[in-house]
Short mmCIF file of C-alpha atoms in Angstrom, two decimals:
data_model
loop_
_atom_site.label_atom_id
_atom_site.label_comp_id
_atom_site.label_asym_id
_atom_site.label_seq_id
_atom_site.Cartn_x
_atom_site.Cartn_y
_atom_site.Cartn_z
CA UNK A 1 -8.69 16.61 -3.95
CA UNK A 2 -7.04 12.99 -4.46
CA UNK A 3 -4.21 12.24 -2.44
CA UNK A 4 -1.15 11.38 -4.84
CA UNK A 5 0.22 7.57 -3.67
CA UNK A 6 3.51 7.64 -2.36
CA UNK A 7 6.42 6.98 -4.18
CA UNK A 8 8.21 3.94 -3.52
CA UNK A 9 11.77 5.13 -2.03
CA UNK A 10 13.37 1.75 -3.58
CA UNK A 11 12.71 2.16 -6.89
CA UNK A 12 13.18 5.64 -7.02
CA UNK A 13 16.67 4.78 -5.54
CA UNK A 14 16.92 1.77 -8.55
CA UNK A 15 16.01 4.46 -11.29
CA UNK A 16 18.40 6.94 -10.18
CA UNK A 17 21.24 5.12 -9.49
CA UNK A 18 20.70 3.32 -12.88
CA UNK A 19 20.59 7.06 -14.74
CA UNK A 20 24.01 8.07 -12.80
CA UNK A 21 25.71 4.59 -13.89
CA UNK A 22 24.92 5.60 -17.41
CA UNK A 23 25.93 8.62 -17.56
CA UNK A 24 29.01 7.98 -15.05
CA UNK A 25 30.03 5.63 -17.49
CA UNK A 26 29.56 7.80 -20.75
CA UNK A 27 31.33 10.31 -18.95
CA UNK A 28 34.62 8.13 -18.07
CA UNK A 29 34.38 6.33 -22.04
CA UNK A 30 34.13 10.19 -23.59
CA UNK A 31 36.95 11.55 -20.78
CA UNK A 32 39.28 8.18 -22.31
CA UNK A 33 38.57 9.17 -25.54
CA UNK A 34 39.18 12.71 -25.31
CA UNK A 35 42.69 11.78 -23.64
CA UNK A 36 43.73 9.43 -26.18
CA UNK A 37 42.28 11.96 -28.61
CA UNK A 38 44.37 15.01 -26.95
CA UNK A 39 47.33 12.90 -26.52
CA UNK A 40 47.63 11.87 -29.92
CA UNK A 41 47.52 7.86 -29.31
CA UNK A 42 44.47 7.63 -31.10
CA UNK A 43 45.57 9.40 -34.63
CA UNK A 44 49.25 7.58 -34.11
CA UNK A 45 47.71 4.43 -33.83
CA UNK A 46 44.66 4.87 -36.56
CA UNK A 47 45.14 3.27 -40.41
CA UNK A 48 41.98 4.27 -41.90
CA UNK A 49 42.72 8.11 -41.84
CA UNK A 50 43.31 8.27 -45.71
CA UNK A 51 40.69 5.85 -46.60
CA UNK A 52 37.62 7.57 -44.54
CA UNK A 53 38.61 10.53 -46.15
CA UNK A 54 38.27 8.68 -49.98
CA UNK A 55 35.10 6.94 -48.70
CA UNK A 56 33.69 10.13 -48.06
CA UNK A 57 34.35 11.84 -51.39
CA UNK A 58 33.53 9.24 -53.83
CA UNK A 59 30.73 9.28 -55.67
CA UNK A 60 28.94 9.13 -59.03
CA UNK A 61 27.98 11.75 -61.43
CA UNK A 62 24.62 11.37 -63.90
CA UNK A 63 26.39 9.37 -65.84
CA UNK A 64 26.78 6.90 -62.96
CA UNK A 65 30.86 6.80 -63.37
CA UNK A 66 32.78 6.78 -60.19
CA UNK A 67 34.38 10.75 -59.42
CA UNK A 68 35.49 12.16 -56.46
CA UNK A 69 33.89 15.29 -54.90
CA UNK A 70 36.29 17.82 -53.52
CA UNK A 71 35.68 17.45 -50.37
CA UNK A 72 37.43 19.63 -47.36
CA UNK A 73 38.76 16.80 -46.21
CA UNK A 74 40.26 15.48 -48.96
CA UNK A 75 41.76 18.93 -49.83
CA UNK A 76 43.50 19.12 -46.38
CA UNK A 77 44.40 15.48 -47.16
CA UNK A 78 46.44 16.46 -50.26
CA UNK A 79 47.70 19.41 -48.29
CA UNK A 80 48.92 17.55 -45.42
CA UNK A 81 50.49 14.25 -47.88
CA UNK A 82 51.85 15.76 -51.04
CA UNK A 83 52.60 12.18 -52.50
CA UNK A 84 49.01 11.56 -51.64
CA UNK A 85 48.02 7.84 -54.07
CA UNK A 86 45.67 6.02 -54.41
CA UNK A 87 43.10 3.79 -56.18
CA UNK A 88 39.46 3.36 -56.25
CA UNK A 89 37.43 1.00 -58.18
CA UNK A 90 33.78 -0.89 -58.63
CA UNK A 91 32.99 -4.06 -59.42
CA UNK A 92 31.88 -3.05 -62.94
CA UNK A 93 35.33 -2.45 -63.67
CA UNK A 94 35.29 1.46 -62.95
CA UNK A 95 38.62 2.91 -61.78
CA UNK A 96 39.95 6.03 -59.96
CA UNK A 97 43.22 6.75 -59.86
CA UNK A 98 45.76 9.57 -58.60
CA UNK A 99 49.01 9.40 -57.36
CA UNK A 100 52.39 7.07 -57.68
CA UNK A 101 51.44 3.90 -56.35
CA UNK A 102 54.66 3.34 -54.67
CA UNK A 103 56.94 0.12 -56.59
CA UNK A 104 56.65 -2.05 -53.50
CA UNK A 105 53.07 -2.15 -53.73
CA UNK A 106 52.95 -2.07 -57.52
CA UNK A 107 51.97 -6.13 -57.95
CA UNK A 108 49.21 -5.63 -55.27
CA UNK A 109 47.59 -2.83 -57.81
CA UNK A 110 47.66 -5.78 -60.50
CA UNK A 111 46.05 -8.15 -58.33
CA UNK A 112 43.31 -6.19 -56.68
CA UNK A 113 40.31 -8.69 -58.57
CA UNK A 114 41.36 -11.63 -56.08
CA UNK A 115 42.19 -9.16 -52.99
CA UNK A 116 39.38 -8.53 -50.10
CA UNK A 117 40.50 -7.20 -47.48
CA UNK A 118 44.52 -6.22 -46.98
CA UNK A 119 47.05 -4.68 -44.77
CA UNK A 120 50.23 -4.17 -46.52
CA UNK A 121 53.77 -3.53 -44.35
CA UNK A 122 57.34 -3.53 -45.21
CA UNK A 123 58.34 -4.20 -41.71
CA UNK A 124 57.61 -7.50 -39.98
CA UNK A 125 55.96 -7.87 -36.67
CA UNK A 126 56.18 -4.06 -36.70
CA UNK A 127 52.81 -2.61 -34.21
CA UNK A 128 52.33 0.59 -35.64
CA UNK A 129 50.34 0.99 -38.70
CA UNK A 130 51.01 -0.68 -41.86
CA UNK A 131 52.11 1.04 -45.06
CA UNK A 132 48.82 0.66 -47.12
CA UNK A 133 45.53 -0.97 -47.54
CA UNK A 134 43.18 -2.92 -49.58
CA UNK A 135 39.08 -2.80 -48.57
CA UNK A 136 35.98 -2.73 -49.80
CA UNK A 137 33.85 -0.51 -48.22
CA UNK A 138 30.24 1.06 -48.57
CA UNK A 139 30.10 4.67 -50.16
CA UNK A 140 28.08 6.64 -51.85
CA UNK A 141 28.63 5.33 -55.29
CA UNK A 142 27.74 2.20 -53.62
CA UNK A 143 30.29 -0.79 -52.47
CA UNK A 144 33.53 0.06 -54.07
CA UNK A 145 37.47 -1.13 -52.97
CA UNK A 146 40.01 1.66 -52.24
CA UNK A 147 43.88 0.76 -52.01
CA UNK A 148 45.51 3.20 -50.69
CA UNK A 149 48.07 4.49 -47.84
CA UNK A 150 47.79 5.08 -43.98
CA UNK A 151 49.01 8.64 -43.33
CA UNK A 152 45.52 10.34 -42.79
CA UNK A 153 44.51 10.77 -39.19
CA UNK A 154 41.41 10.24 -37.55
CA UNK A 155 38.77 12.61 -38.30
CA UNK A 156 36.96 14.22 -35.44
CA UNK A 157 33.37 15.03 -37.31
CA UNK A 158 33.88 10.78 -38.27
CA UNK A 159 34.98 10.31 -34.26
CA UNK A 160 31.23 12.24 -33.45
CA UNK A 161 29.23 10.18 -35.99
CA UNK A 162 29.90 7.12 -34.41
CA UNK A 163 28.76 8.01 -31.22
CA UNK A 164 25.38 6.69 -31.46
CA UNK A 165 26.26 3.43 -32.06
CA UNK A 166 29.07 3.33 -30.35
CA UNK A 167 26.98 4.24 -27.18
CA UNK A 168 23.60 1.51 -28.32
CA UNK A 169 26.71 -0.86 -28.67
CA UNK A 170 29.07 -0.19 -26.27
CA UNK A 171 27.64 2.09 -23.05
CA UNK A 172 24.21 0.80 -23.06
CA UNK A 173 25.13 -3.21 -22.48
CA UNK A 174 27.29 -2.02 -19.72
CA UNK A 175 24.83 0.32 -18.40
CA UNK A 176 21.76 -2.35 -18.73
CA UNK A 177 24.01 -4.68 -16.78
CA UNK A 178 24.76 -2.21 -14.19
CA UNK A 179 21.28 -1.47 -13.97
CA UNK A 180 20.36 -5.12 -13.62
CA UNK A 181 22.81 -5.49 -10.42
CA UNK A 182 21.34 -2.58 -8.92
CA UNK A 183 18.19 -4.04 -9.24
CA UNK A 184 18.43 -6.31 -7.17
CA UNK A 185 21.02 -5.02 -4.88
CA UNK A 186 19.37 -1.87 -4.31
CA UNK A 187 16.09 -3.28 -2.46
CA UNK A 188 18.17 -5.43 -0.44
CA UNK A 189 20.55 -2.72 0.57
CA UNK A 190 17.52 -0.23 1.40
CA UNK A 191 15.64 -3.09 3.32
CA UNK A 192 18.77 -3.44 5.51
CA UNK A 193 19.39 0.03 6.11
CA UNK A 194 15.66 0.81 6.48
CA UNK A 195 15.09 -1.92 9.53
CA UNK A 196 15.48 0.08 12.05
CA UNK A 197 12.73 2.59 10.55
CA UNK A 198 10.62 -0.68 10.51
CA UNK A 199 11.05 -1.17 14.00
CA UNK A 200 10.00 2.27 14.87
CA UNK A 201 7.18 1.80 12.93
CA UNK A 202 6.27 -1.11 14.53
CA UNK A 203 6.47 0.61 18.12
CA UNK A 204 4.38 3.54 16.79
CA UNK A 205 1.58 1.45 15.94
CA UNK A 206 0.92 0.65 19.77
CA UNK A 207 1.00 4.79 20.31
CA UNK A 208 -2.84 4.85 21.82
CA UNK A 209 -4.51 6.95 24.53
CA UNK A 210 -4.11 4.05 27.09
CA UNK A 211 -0.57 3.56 26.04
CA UNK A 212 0.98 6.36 26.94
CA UNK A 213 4.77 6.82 27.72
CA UNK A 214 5.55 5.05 24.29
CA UNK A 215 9.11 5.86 22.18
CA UNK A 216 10.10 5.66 19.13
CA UNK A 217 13.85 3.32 19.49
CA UNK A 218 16.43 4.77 17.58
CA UNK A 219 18.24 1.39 17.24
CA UNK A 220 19.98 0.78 13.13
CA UNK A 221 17.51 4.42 12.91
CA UNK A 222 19.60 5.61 9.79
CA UNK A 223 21.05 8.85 11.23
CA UNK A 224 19.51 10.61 8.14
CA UNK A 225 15.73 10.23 9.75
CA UNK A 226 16.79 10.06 13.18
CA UNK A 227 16.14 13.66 13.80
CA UNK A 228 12.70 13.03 12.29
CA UNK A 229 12.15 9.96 15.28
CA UNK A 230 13.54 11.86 18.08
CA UNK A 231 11.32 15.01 16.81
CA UNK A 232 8.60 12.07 17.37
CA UNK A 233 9.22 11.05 20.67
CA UNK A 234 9.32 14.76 22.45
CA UNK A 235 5.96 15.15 20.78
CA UNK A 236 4.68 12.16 22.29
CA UNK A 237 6.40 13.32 25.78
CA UNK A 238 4.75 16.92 25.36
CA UNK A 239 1.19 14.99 24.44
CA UNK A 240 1.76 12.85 27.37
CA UNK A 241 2.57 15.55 29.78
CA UNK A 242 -0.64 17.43 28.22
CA UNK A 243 -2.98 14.71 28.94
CA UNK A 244 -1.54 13.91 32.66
CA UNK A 245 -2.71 17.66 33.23
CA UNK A 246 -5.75 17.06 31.36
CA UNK A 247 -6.56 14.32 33.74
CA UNK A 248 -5.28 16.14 36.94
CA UNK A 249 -7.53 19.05 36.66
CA UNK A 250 -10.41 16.81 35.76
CA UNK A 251 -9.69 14.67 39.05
CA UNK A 252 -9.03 18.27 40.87
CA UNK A 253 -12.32 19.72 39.27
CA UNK A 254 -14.59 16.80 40.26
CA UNK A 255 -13.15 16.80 44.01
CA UNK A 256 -14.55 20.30 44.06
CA UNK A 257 -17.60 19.86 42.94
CA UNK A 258 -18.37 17.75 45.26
CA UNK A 259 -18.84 19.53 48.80
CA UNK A 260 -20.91 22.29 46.65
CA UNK A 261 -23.25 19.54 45.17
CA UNK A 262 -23.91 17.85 48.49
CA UNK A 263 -24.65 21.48 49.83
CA UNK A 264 -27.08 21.99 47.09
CA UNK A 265 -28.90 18.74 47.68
CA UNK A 266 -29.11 19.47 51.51
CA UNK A 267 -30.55 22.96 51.07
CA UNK A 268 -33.01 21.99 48.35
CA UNK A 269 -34.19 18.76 50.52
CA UNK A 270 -35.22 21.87 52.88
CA UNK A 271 -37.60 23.04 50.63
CA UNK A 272 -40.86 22.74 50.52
CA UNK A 273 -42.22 19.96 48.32
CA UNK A 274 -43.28 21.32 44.86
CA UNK A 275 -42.76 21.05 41.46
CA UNK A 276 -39.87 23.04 41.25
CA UNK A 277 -38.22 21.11 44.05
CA UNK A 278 -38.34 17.74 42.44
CA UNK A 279 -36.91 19.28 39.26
CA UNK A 280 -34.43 21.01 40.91
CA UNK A 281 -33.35 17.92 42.90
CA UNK A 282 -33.50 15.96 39.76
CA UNK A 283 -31.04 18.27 37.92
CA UNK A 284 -29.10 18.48 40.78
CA UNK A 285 -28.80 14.51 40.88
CA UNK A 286 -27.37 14.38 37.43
CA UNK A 287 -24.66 17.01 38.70
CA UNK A 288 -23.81 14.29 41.75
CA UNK A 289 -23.72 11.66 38.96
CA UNK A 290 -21.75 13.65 36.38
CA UNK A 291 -19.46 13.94 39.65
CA UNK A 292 -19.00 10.42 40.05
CA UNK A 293 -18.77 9.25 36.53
CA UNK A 294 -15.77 11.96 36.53
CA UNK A 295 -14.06 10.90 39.60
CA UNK A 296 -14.37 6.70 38.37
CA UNK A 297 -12.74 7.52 34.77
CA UNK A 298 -10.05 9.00 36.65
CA UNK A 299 -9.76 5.87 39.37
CA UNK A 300 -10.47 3.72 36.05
CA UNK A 301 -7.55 5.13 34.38
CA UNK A 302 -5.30 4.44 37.65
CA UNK A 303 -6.54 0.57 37.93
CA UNK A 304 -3.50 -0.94 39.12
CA UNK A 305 -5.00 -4.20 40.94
CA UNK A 306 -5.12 -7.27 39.63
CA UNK A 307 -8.18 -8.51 38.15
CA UNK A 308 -9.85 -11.50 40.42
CA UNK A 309 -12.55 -14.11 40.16
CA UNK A 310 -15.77 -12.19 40.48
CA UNK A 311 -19.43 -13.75 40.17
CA UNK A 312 -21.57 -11.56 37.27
CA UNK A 313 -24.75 -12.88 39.00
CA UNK A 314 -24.43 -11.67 42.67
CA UNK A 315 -22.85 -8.35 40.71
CA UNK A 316 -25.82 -8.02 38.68
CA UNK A 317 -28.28 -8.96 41.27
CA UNK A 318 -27.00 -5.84 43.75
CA UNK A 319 -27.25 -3.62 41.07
CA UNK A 320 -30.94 -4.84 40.52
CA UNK A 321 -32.09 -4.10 44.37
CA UNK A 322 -30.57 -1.02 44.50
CA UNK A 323 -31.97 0.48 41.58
CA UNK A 324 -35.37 -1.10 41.65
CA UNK A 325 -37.17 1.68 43.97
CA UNK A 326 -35.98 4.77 41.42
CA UNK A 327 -37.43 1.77 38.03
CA UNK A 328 -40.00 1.62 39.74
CA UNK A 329 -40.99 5.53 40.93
CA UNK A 330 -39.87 6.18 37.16
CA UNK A 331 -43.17 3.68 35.87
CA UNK A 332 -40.93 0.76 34.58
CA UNK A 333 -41.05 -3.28 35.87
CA UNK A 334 -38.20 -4.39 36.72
CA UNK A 335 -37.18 -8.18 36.04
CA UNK A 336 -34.07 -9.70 37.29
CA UNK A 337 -33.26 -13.41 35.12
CA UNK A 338 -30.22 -15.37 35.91
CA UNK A 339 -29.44 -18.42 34.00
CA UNK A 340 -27.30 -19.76 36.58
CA UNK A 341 -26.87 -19.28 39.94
CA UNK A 342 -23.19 -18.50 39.56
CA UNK A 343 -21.41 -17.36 36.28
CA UNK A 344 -17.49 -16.11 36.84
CA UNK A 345 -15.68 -13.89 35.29
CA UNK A 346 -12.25 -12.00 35.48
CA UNK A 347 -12.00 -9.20 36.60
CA UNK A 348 -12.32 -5.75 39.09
CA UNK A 349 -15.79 -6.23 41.13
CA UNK A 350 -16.13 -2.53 41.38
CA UNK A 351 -16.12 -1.41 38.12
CA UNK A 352 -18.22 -4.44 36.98
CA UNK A 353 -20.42 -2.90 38.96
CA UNK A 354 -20.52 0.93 38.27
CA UNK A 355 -20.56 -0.33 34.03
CA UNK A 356 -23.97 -2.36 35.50
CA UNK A 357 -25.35 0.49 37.06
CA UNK A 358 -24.83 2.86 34.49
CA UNK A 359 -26.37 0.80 32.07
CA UNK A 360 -29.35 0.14 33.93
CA UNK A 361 -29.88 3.87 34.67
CA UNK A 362 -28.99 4.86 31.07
CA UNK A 363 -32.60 2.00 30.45
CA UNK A 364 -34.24 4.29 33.04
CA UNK A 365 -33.73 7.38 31.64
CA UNK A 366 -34.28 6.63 28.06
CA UNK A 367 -36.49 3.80 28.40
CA UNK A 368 -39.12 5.63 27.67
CA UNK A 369 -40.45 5.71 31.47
CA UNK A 370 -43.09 2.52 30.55
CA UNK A 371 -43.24 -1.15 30.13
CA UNK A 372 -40.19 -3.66 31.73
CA UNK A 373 -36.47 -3.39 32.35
CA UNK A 374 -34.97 -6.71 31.95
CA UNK A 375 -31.10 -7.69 33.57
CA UNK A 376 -30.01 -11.22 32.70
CA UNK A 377 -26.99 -13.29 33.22
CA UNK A 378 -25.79 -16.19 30.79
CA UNK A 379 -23.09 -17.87 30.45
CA UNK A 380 -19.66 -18.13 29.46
CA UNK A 381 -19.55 -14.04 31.03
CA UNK A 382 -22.50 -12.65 29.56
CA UNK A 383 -24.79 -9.70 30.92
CA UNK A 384 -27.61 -8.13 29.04
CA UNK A 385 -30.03 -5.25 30.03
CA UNK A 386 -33.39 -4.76 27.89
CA UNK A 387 -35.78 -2.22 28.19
CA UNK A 388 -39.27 -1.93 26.28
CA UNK A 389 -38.40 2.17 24.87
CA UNK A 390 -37.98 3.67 21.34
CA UNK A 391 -33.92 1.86 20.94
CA UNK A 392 -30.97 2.94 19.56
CA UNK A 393 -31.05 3.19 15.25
CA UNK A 394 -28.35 1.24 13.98
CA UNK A 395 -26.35 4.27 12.68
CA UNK A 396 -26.22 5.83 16.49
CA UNK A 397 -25.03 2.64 18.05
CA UNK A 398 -21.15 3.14 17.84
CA UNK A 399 -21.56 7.05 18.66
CA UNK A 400 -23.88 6.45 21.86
CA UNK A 401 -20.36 5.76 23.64
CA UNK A 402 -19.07 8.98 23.18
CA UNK A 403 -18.93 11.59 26.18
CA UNK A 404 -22.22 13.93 26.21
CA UNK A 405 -23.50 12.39 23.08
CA UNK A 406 -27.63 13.52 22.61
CA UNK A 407 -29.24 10.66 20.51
CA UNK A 408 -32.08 13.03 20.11
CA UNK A 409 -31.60 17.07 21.05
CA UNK A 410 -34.50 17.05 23.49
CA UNK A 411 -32.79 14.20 25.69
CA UNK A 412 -30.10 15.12 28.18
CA UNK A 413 -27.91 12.90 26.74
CA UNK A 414 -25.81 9.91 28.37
CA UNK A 415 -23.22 12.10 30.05
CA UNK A 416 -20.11 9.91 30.77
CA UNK A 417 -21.77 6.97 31.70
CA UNK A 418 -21.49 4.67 28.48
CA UNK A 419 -18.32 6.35 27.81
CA UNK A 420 -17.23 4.83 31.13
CA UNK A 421 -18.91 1.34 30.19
CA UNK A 422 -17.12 1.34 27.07
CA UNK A 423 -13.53 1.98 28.84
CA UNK A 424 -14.36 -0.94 31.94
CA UNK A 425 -15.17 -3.44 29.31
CA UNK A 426 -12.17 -2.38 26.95
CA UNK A 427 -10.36 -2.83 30.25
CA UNK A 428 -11.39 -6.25 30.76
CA UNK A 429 -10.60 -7.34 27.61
CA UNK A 430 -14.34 -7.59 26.58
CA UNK A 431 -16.70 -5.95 24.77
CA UNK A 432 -20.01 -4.28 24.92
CA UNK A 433 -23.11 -4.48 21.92
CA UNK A 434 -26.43 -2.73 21.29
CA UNK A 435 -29.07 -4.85 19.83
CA UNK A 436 -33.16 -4.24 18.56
CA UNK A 437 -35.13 -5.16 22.10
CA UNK A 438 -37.86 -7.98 21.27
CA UNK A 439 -40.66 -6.78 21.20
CA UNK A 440 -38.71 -3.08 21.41
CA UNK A 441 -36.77 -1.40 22.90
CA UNK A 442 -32.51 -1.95 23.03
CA UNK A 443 -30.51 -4.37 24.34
CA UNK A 444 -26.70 -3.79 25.74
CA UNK A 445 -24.91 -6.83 25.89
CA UNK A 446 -21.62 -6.65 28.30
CA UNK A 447 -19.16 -9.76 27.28
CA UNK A 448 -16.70 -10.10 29.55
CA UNK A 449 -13.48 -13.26 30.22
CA UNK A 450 -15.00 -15.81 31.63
CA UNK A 451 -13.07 -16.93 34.55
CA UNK A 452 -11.13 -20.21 34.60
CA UNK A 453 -12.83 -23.42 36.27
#
């Protein structure tokens, strides 16, 4: 199953602000309306009440002469203005007529041919609506002028029917406009409200087993997530708490084992020498290392001194004598090749050392118990230990540094020893590579800071 992408909180905030500007702003356009509509402003102020009506109702019968359809309209139009008049006519001459056009506006009804448009009062400079007009207007006879007076009202069903433009002309300019400004106002507002999250971010992405103690701040934290960052932080101070007991009972564990291990070695170096013995004392020598490896993570993960100038060639050259006699009761050569007499690099001598060792036993017991187990030292910080055995396949070479890993099921596997490399040299600041041997075999290559001259 795909994971769906995340949605993007700024534009989601851009779309839906835009949607409640638009309809905010029909709203507040159809509430004025209404209001104007309920207070009667709108019908007091409106001329074209009579001639909408007329517009509506003309028409043309087969015989393609102008008549007027009875219309519901136009019947509560002659209802509501008994002296209803007016006249209608084409440009082919056709003429409508019904009513008293009142004597004032009798020499306007002779001159319609050379009138457009007209509004016709008998006040001057008077606001409300005139007394009658002239217009030509599209119906569905086709283009014809009406003349006629202003007493009809607005029509409600007419009111509706404009809506849709009204809105494509009126409410959705405004609303694209809006929409624009929030555009670009909205990722700027949510970036600056949003920079504290950043911030935590930032400080969660250097959350890692060796950093412990880390929090989340809460600084410009918008108080909407801020439950969600403090929720955060106690998990990190439960996790840390977890993994200082963790590391307690491994220290307290390992402490333990150790009188009963010793015991065991004394009482089976009473024995008599057999077989059994030697494998016994064997297994029991990997339970004295296990031991160790357990109680230097632990001193490892305490390393509170600071690092000094230590020489990788006298380091390498100790670890060499004292683990030449068990190379060479196991059937290997062992070859010690310095490229200078002194190569320095930064760092804690001791657990130089013990990554060293453990490397150089890891070549004994997996070496394949034949042929030569090389330790060199090259410059800038540079040690590498060969050995002659089957190596390490390419896929296995990140995985052979994790606790108890068994590169094949028969072997007894690495225990914590590369494990421990991997953590000295991540210490140091350096890093630590598996190579094909030449002719066979693998080759671990330790990098470490060179010191200073």
């Amino acid at each position: 199953m795909s994971l769906k992408r995340p949605r993007s909180l700024k534009w989601s905030l851009v779309l839906r602000i835009a949607l409640l500007q638009c309809a905010m702003l029909t709203l507040i356009i159809v509430g004025i309306l209404g209001a104007l509509l309920a207070t009667g402003l709108i019908p007091h102020d409106y001329e074209d009440g009579t001639m909408d009506v007329l517009a509506d109702a003309v028409a043309r019968d087969t015989g393609g002469k102008l008549v007027l359809r009875e219309t519901s309209d136009l019947t509560k139009l002659r209802s509501d203005i008994p002296g209803l008049w007016f006249i209608i006519r084409d440009k082919q001459g056709q003429r409508l007529q019904e009513g008293t056009v009142p004597a004032i506006f009798q020499p306007f009804a002779d001159l319609l041919d050379t009138i457009s448009d007209a509004r016709i009062d008998n006040s001057i400079g008077e606001s409300a609506p005139p007394d009658a007009k002239i217009r030509w207007t599209e119906t569905a006879a086709g283009n014809v002028q009406i003349f006629t007076g202003t007493k009809g009202g607005l029509s409600l069903p007419r009111l509706l029917g404009q809506a849709p433009q009204f809105f494509l002309q009126g409410i959705l300019p405004l609303a694209g406009l809006m929409a624009l400004a929030t555009l670009f106002a909205t990722p700027w507002v949510v970036r600056g409200a949003l920079s504290g999250l950043g911030h935590a971010a930032a400080e969660a992405e250097r959350i890692d087993i060796d950093q412990r103690g880390v929090q989340l701040p809460l600084k410009d934290v918008p108080k909407e997530v801020a439950p969600l960052v403090k929720a955060v932080n106690a998990a990190l101070a439960r996790l840390d708490k977890g993994y200082e007991r963790h590391k307690r009972f491994l220290t307290d564990a390992a402490h333990e084992l150790r009188t009963p291990v010793a015991i065991l070695n004394t009482r089976l170096a009473s024995l008599p020498a057999t077989p059994e013995r030697a494998r016994l004392l064997q297994d029991a020598a990997r339970l004295s290392t296990l031991t160790d490896q357990l109680l230097d993570l632990q001193r490892l993960d305490r390393q509170t001194l600071p690092f000094e100038k230590v020489d990788l060639v006298a380091i390498a050259r100790g670890v060499v004598v004292d683990l030449a006699p068990m190379a060479f009761s196991a059937g290997y050569e062992m070859s010690f090749e310095p490229a200078k007499d002194t190569v320095f690099a930064t760092g804690d001598r001791t657990a130089i050392e013990r990554a060293v060792t453990n490397i150089v036993l890891n070549a004994i017991e997996h070496g394949g118990r034949a042929g030569k187990i090389t330790v060199s030292v090259t410059a800038p910080a540079v040690i590498e230990v060969r050995d002659e055995g089957v190596g390490v396949p390419p896929a296995e070479r990140e995985r052979i540094f994790e606790p108890f890993y068994r590169l094949r099921p028969q072997d007894h596997g690495a225990g914590l020893g590369l494990n421990l490399v991997q953590e000295i040299m991540q210490l140091h600041g350096g890093h630590i590579e598996i190579f094909d041997g030449k002719p066979s075999g693998a080759c671990f290559r330790m990098s470490f800071r060179a010191s200073p001259t």
